[in-house]
Amino acid sequence: MARCVDDAWSKDGRWLWPTCWENEPRQTKQTLPESILVHARHLTHDYLIDFKKRHKEWALIKAGVTSAIFVKNRAYISQTGLNRVYLFTRNDLKCISCDAEDAMLGDCHSRLNTTSEDHPTKPSLFIERALYPDDLVLFCNKGIKALTYQEIHQILSGCRDDAQFCANELIGAVKKKQPRKDTAVIVIRVQKAGGSP
């Protein structure tokens, strides 16, 4: 992902489609950040397919992957699998991701050039949101479902100035419920708009 962003972000602060990539997609409604995330998802998917061919004991493995680009005042997010993405803005908590279990990397469906206007009956794999100073963006695996919205909101309200502390508190609260699976949480605190991705 970092390499894809480095390739696509010009020195004068613009998105450019790198000539070293496959042909630029021609979908008229697809933004360049979305195209970059689709490209990164394809690279990850192709790597996983190749890995499975070389390591037969992993032939059945599939992966849910969430990746994101933050630039200026916007978040561009690609989501596959059962991972969860939350946005805590102006004291309001929302889950902004969808259940994308049918788009796991390493599965044939995830290689589709899925964009926000494709397959209207399926959840979009692309999320775009405006961001404001002091917003929190949470990337979680499905273990976070052990907590209610109210519990997540209460934790974030009490520690929103420290993203690392928020993540630790969320994981601690999940562990107290003794779920069957471990939980991973990344919390990003928006401090200001602007700058490079």
PDB file of C-alpha atoms in Angstrom:
ATOM      1  CA  MET A   1       0.000   0.000   0.000  1.00  0.00           C
ATOM      2  CA  ALA A   2       2.764   2.450   0.909  1.00  0.00           C
ATOM      3  CA  ARG A   3       4.486   1.723  -2.397  1.00  0.00           C
ATOM      4  CA  CYS A   4       1.249   2.252  -4.323  1.00  0.00           C
ATOM      5  CA  VAL A   5       0.668   5.641  -2.680  1.00  0.00           C
ATOM      6  CA  ASP A   6       4.283   6.682  -3.256  1.00  0.00           C
ATOM      7  CA  ASP A   7       3.946   5.759  -6.939  1.00  0.00           C
ATOM      8  CA  ALA A   8       0.682   7.659  -7.376  1.00  0.00           C
ATOM      9  CA  TRP A   9       1.245  10.883  -5.388  1.00  0.00           C
ATOM     10  CA  SER A  10       3.127  13.529  -7.377  1.00  0.00           C
ATOM     11  CA  LYS A  11       5.635  15.988  -5.944  1.00  0.00           C
ATOM     12  CA  ASP A  12       3.234  18.852  -6.632  1.00  0.00           C
ATOM     13  CA  GLY A  13       0.488  17.260  -4.517  1.00  0.00           C
ATOM     14  CA  ARG A  14      -1.723  15.568  -7.131  1.00  0.00           C
ATOM     15  CA  TRP A  15      -2.880  12.026  -7.834  1.00  0.00           C
ATOM     16  CA  LEU A  16      -1.370  10.585 -11.020  1.00  0.00           C
ATOM     17  CA  TRP A  17      -1.838   7.127 -12.520  1.00  0.00           C
ATOM     18  CA  PRO A  18       1.685   5.605 -12.574  1.00  0.00           C
ATOM     19  CA  THR A  19       2.865   4.458 -15.998  1.00  0.00           C
ATOM     20  CA  CYS A  20       4.454   1.355 -14.396  1.00  0.00           C
ATOM     21  CA  TRP A  21       1.031  -0.013 -13.400  1.00  0.00           C
ATOM     22  CA  GLU A  22      -1.500  -1.893 -15.487  1.00  0.00           C
ATOM     23  CA  ASN A  23      -3.649   0.244 -17.791  1.00  0.00           C
ATOM     24  CA  GLU A  24      -5.541   3.043 -16.092  1.00  0.00           C
ATOM     25  CA  PRO A  25      -9.190   2.062 -15.468  1.00  0.00           C
ATOM     26  CA  ARG A  26     -11.708   3.888 -17.599  1.00  0.00           C
ATOM     27  CA  GLN A  27     -14.700   3.939 -15.245  1.00  0.00           C
ATOM     28  CA  THR A  28     -15.928   7.521 -15.407  1.00  0.00           C
ATOM     29  CA  LYS A  29     -17.251   7.602 -11.827  1.00  0.00           C
ATOM     30  CA  GLN A  30     -14.218   6.012 -10.194  1.00  0.00           C
ATOM     31  CA  THR A  31     -11.932   8.435  -8.342  1.00  0.00           C
ATOM     32  CA  LEU A  32      -8.184   7.968  -8.567  1.00  0.00           C
ATOM     33  CA  PRO A  33      -7.833   7.144  -4.840  1.00  0.00           C
ATOM     34  CA  GLU A  34     -10.418   4.398  -5.332  1.00  0.00           C
ATOM     35  CA  SER A  35      -8.486   3.101  -8.355  1.00  0.00           C
ATOM     36  CA  ILE A  36      -5.280   3.067  -6.299  1.00  0.00           C
ATOM     37  CA  LEU A  37      -6.955   1.084  -3.508  1.00  0.00           C
ATOM     38  CA  VAL A  38      -8.388  -1.393  -6.037  1.00  0.00           C
ATOM     39  CA  HIS A  39      -4.908  -1.768  -7.541  1.00  0.00           C
ATOM     40  CA  ALA A  40      -3.335  -2.372  -4.115  1.00  0.00           C
ATOM     41  CA  ARG A  41      -6.065  -4.905  -3.319  1.00  0.00           C
ATOM     42  CA  HIS A  42      -5.326  -6.722  -6.586  1.00  0.00           C
ATOM     43  CA  LEU A  43      -1.597  -6.846  -5.826  1.00  0.00           C
ATOM     44  CA  THR A  44      -2.315  -8.322  -2.378  1.00  0.00           C
ATOM     45  CA  HIS A  45      -4.800 -10.794  -3.840  1.00  0.00           C
ATOM     46  CA  ASP A  46      -2.363 -11.929  -6.551  1.00  0.00           C
ATOM     47  CA  TYR A  47       0.406 -12.363  -3.972  1.00  0.00           C
ATOM     48  CA  LEU A  48      -1.884 -14.511  -1.817  1.00  0.00           C
ATOM     49  CA  ILE A  49      -2.920 -16.667  -4.799  1.00  0.00           C
ATOM     50  CA  ASP A  50       0.757 -17.212  -5.684  1.00  0.00           C
ATOM     51  CA  PHE A  51       1.580 -18.011  -2.033  1.00  0.00           C
ATOM     52  CA  LYS A  52      -1.174 -20.657  -1.956  1.00  0.00           C
ATOM     53  CA  LYS A  53       0.204 -22.277  -5.113  1.00  0.00           C
ATOM     54  CA  ARG A  54       3.679 -22.513  -3.560  1.00  0.00           C
ATOM     55  CA  HIS A  55       2.472 -23.688  -0.142  1.00  0.00           C
ATOM     56  CA  LYS A  56      -0.217 -26.325  -0.591  1.00  0.00           C
ATOM     57  CA  GLU A  57      -0.854 -26.557   3.159  1.00  0.00           C
ATOM     58  CA  TRP A  58      -2.332 -23.033   2.925  1.00  0.00           C
ATOM     59  CA  ALA A  59      -4.550 -23.835  -0.080  1.00  0.00           C
ATOM     60  CA  LEU A  60      -7.774 -22.941   1.742  1.00  0.00           C
ATOM     61  CA  ILE A  61      -6.599 -19.677   3.298  1.00  0.00           C
ATOM     62  CA  LYS A  62      -8.522 -16.464   2.590  1.00  0.00           C
ATOM     63  CA  ALA A  63      -7.997 -13.062   4.145  1.00  0.00           C
ATOM     64  CA  GLY A  64     -10.003 -10.000   4.998  1.00  0.00           C
ATOM     65  CA  VAL A  65      -7.902  -6.877   4.428  1.00  0.00           C
ATOM     66  CA  THR A  66      -8.689  -3.234   5.131  1.00  0.00           C
ATOM     67  CA  SER A  67      -6.464  -0.528   3.655  1.00  0.00           C
ATOM     68  CA  ALA A  68      -6.804   3.247   3.671  1.00  0.00           C
ATOM     69  CA  ILE A  69      -5.400   6.478   2.332  1.00  0.00           C
ATOM     70  CA  PHE A  70      -5.751   9.688   4.334  1.00  0.00           C
ATOM     71  CA  VAL A  71      -5.112  12.868   2.380  1.00  0.00           C
ATOM     72  CA  LYS A  72      -6.116  16.430   3.169  1.00  0.00           C
ATOM     73  CA  ASN A  73      -9.537  16.192   4.828  1.00  0.00           C
ATOM     74  CA  ARG A  74     -10.696  12.857   3.406  1.00  0.00           C
ATOM     75  CA  ALA A  75     -10.355   9.157   4.150  1.00  0.00           C
ATOM     76  CA  TYR A  76     -10.404   6.636   1.298  1.00  0.00           C
ATOM     77  CA  ILE A  77     -10.860   3.074   2.530  1.00  0.00           C
ATOM     78  CA  SER A  78     -10.929  -0.345   0.874  1.00  0.00           C
ATOM     79  CA  GLN A  79     -12.601  -3.097   2.868  1.00  0.00           C
ATOM     80  CA  THR A  80     -12.825  -6.842   2.360  1.00  0.00           C
ATOM     81  CA  GLY A  81     -14.010  -9.584   4.661  1.00  0.00           C
ATOM     82  CA  LEU A  82     -15.582  -9.099   8.079  1.00  0.00           C
ATOM     83  CA  ASN A  83     -13.335  -6.300   9.328  1.00  0.00           C
ATOM     84  CA  ARG A  84     -15.078  -3.266  10.819  1.00  0.00           C
ATOM     85  CA  VAL A  85     -14.425   0.441  10.270  1.00  0.00           C
ATOM     86  CA  TYR A  86     -15.917   3.008  12.664  1.00  0.00           C
ATOM     87  CA  LEU A  87     -15.927   6.805  12.505  1.00  0.00           C
ATOM     88  CA  PHE A  88     -16.272   8.770  15.736  1.00  0.00           C
ATOM     89  CA  THR A  89     -17.001  12.360  14.747  1.00  0.00           C
ATOM     90  CA  ARG A  90     -18.581  15.174  16.744  1.00  0.00           C
ATOM     91  CA  ASN A  91     -19.468  12.719  19.526  1.00  0.00           C
ATOM     92  CA  ASP A  92     -21.337  10.488  17.049  1.00  0.00           C
ATOM     93  CA  LEU A  93     -20.204   6.879  16.464  1.00  0.00           C
ATOM     94  CA  LYS A  94     -21.025   5.114  13.188  1.00  0.00           C
ATOM     95  CA  CYS A  95     -19.938   1.828  11.666  1.00  0.00           C
ATOM     96  CA  ILE A  96     -19.135   2.915   8.097  1.00  0.00           C
ATOM     97  CA  SER A  97     -18.169  -0.520   6.752  1.00  0.00           C
ATOM     98  CA  CYS A  98     -20.375  -3.289   5.391  1.00  0.00           C
ATOM     99  CA  ASP A  99     -20.229  -7.052   5.681  1.00  0.00           C
ATOM    100  CA  ALA A 100     -18.013  -8.041   2.742  1.00  0.00           C
ATOM    101  CA  GLU A 101     -17.557 -11.724   3.563  1.00  0.00           C
ATOM    102  CA  ASP A 102     -18.060 -12.618  -0.111  1.00  0.00           C
ATOM    103  CA  ALA A 103     -14.967 -10.556  -1.068  1.00  0.00           C
ATOM    104  CA  MET A 104     -12.122 -12.230   0.763  1.00  0.00           C
ATOM    105  CA  LEU A 105      -8.628 -11.959  -0.710  1.00  0.00           C
ATOM    106  CA  GLY A 106      -7.479 -15.279  -2.071  1.00  0.00           C
ATOM    107  CA  ASP A 107     -11.024 -15.962  -3.252  1.00  0.00           C
ATOM    108  CA  CYS A 108     -11.914 -15.520  -6.924  1.00  0.00           C
ATOM    109  CA  HIS A 109     -14.497 -12.782  -6.209  1.00  0.00           C
ATOM    110  CA  SER A 110     -11.966 -10.319  -4.778  1.00  0.00           C
ATOM    111  CA  ARG A 111     -10.060 -10.063  -8.098  1.00  0.00           C
ATOM    112  CA  LEU A 112     -13.058  -8.396  -9.703  1.00  0.00           C
ATOM    113  CA  ASN A 113     -12.454  -4.742 -10.467  1.00  0.00           C
ATOM    114  CA  THR A 114     -15.130  -3.850  -7.927  1.00  0.00           C
ATOM    115  CA  THR A 115     -15.805  -0.135  -7.539  1.00  0.00           C
ATOM    116  CA  SER A 116     -18.457   1.971  -5.872  1.00  0.00           C
ATOM    117  CA  GLU A 117     -20.791   1.795  -8.882  1.00  0.00           C
ATOM    118  CA  ASP A 118     -20.360  -1.921  -9.642  1.00  0.00           C
ATOM    119  CA  HIS A 119     -22.675  -4.691  -8.464  1.00  0.00           C
ATOM    120  CA  PRO A 120     -25.417  -2.550  -6.852  1.00  0.00           C
ATOM    121  CA  THR A 121     -26.816  -5.571  -4.988  1.00  0.00           C
ATOM    122  CA  LYS A 122     -23.501  -6.196  -3.201  1.00  0.00           C
ATOM    123  CA  PRO A 123     -21.873  -4.035  -0.510  1.00  0.00           C
ATOM    124  CA  SER A 124     -19.318  -1.578  -1.851  1.00  0.00           C
ATOM    125  CA  LEU A 125     -15.684  -2.354  -1.100  1.00  0.00           C
ATOM    126  CA  PHE A 126     -14.888   1.382  -1.154  1.00  0.00           C
ATOM    127  CA  ILE A 127     -15.619   3.971   1.544  1.00  0.00           C
ATOM    128  CA  GLU A 128     -14.968   7.721   1.287  1.00  0.00           C
ATOM    129  CA  ARG A 129     -15.569  10.111   4.183  1.00  0.00           C
ATOM    130  CA  ALA A 130     -14.797  13.704   5.103  1.00  0.00           C
ATOM    131  CA  LEU A 131     -12.690  14.124   8.241  1.00  0.00           C
ATOM    132  CA  TYR A 132     -12.497  16.867  10.860  1.00  0.00           C
ATOM    133  CA  PRO A 133      -9.929  17.641  13.582  1.00  0.00           C
ATOM    134  CA  ASP A 134     -10.328  15.352  16.627  1.00  0.00           C
ATOM    135  CA  ASP A 135     -12.245  12.687  14.650  1.00  0.00           C
ATOM    136  CA  LEU A 136     -11.297   9.097  15.418  1.00  0.00           C
ATOM    137  CA  VAL A 137     -11.187   6.383  12.754  1.00  0.00           C
ATOM    138  CA  LEU A 138     -11.189   2.798  14.049  1.00  0.00           C
ATOM    139  CA  PHE A 139     -10.033  -0.224  12.084  1.00  0.00           C
ATOM    140  CA  CYS A 140     -11.044  -3.438  13.864  1.00  0.00           C
ATOM    141  CA  ASN A 141     -11.358  -7.106  13.129  1.00  0.00           C
ATOM    142  CA  LYS A 142     -14.668  -8.808  13.801  1.00  0.00           C
ATOM    143  CA  GLY A 143     -13.777  -9.461  17.459  1.00  0.00           C
ATOM    144  CA  ILE A 144     -14.932  -5.909  18.224  1.00  0.00           C
ATOM    145  CA  LYS A 145     -18.510  -7.201  17.919  1.00  0.00           C
ATOM    146  CA  ALA A 146     -18.171  -8.371  21.522  1.00  0.00           C
ATOM    147  CA  LEU A 147     -18.782  -4.717  22.474  1.00  0.00           C
ATOM    148  CA  THR A 148     -22.013  -2.785  22.005  1.00  0.00           C
ATOM    149  CA  TYR A 149     -22.157   0.605  20.296  1.00  0.00           C
ATOM    150  CA  GLN A 150     -22.759   2.160  23.695  1.00  0.00           C
ATOM    151  CA  GLU A 151     -19.650   0.537  25.183  1.00  0.00           C
ATOM    152  CA  ILE A 152     -17.446   1.631  22.268  1.00  0.00           C
ATOM    153  CA  HIS A 153     -18.884   5.170  22.440  1.00  0.00           C
ATOM    154  CA  GLN A 154     -18.242   5.394  26.175  1.00  0.00           C
ATOM    155  CA  ILE A 155     -14.605   4.291  25.814  1.00  0.00           C
ATOM    156  CA  LEU A 156     -13.908   6.702  22.956  1.00  0.00           C
ATOM    157  CA  SER A 157     -15.590   9.606  24.733  1.00  0.00           C
ATOM    158  CA  GLY A 158     -13.334   9.116  27.726  1.00  0.00           C
ATOM    159  CA  CYS A 159      -9.984   8.981  25.924  1.00  0.00           C
ATOM    160  CA  ARG A 160     -10.317  10.562  22.489  1.00  0.00           C
ATOM    161  CA  ASP A 161      -7.148  12.675  22.880  1.00  0.00           C
ATOM    162  CA  ASP A 162      -4.893   9.591  22.954  1.00  0.00           C
ATOM    163  CA  ALA A 163      -5.379   7.142  20.071  1.00  0.00           C
ATOM    164  CA  GLN A 164      -3.065   4.475  21.512  1.00  0.00           C
ATOM    165  CA  PHE A 165      -4.834   4.585  24.865  1.00  0.00           C
ATOM    166  CA  CYS A 166      -8.211   4.278  23.090  1.00  0.00           C
ATOM    167  CA  ALA A 167      -7.033   1.174  21.229  1.00  0.00           C
ATOM    168  CA  ASN A 168      -5.723  -0.402  24.446  1.00  0.00           C
ATOM    169  CA  GLU A 169      -8.968   0.348  26.290  1.00  0.00           C
ATOM    170  CA  LEU A 170     -11.078  -1.182  23.500  1.00  0.00           C
ATOM    171  CA  ILE A 171      -8.967  -4.344  23.404  1.00  0.00           C
ATOM    172  CA  GLY A 172      -9.061  -4.593  27.198  1.00  0.00           C
ATOM    173  CA  ALA A 173     -12.847  -4.260  27.220  1.00  0.00           C
ATOM    174  CA  VAL A 174     -13.183  -7.006  24.605  1.00  0.00           C
ATOM    175  CA  LYS A 175     -10.842  -9.337  26.528  1.00  0.00           C
ATOM    176  CA  LYS A 176     -12.986  -8.949  29.645  1.00  0.00           C
ATOM    177  CA  LYS A 177     -15.846 -10.553  27.689  1.00  0.00           C
ATOM    178  CA  GLN A 178     -13.583 -13.552  26.948  1.00  0.00           C
ATOM    179  CA  PRO A 179     -14.428 -13.849  23.235  1.00  0.00           C
ATOM    180  CA  ARG A 180     -13.469 -16.932  21.272  1.00  0.00           C
ATOM    181  CA  LYS A 181     -11.145 -14.952  18.978  1.00  0.00           C
ATOM    182  CA  ASP A 182      -8.524 -12.277  19.549  1.00  0.00           C
ATOM    183  CA  THR A 183      -9.214  -8.665  18.693  1.00  0.00           C
ATOM    184  CA  ALA A 184      -7.062  -6.220  16.751  1.00  0.00           C
ATOM    185  CA  VAL A 185      -7.773  -2.476  16.816  1.00  0.00           C
ATOM    186  CA  ILE A 186      -6.064   0.497  15.172  1.00  0.00           C
ATOM    187  CA  VAL A 187      -7.251   3.967  16.191  1.00  0.00           C
ATOM    188  CA  ILE A 188      -6.288   7.027  14.147  1.00  0.00           C
ATOM    189  CA  ARG A 189      -6.866  10.504  15.551  1.00  0.00           C
ATOM    190  CA  VAL A 190      -7.281  13.306  13.014  1.00  0.00           C
ATOM    191  CA  GLN A 191      -5.256  16.324  14.091  1.00  0.00           C
ATOM    192  CA  LYS A 192      -5.367  18.619  11.063  1.00  0.00           C
ATOM    193  CA  ALA A 193      -6.202  18.629   7.381  1.00  0.00           C
ATOM    194  CA  GLY A 194      -3.581  18.877   4.673  1.00  0.00           C
ATOM    195  CA  GLY A 195      -0.244  17.317   3.854  1.00  0.00           C
ATOM    196  CA  SER A 196       0.767  14.280   1.841  1.00  0.00           C
ATOM    197  CA  PRO A 197      -1.027  10.913   2.067  1.00  0.00           C
TER     198      PRO A 197
END
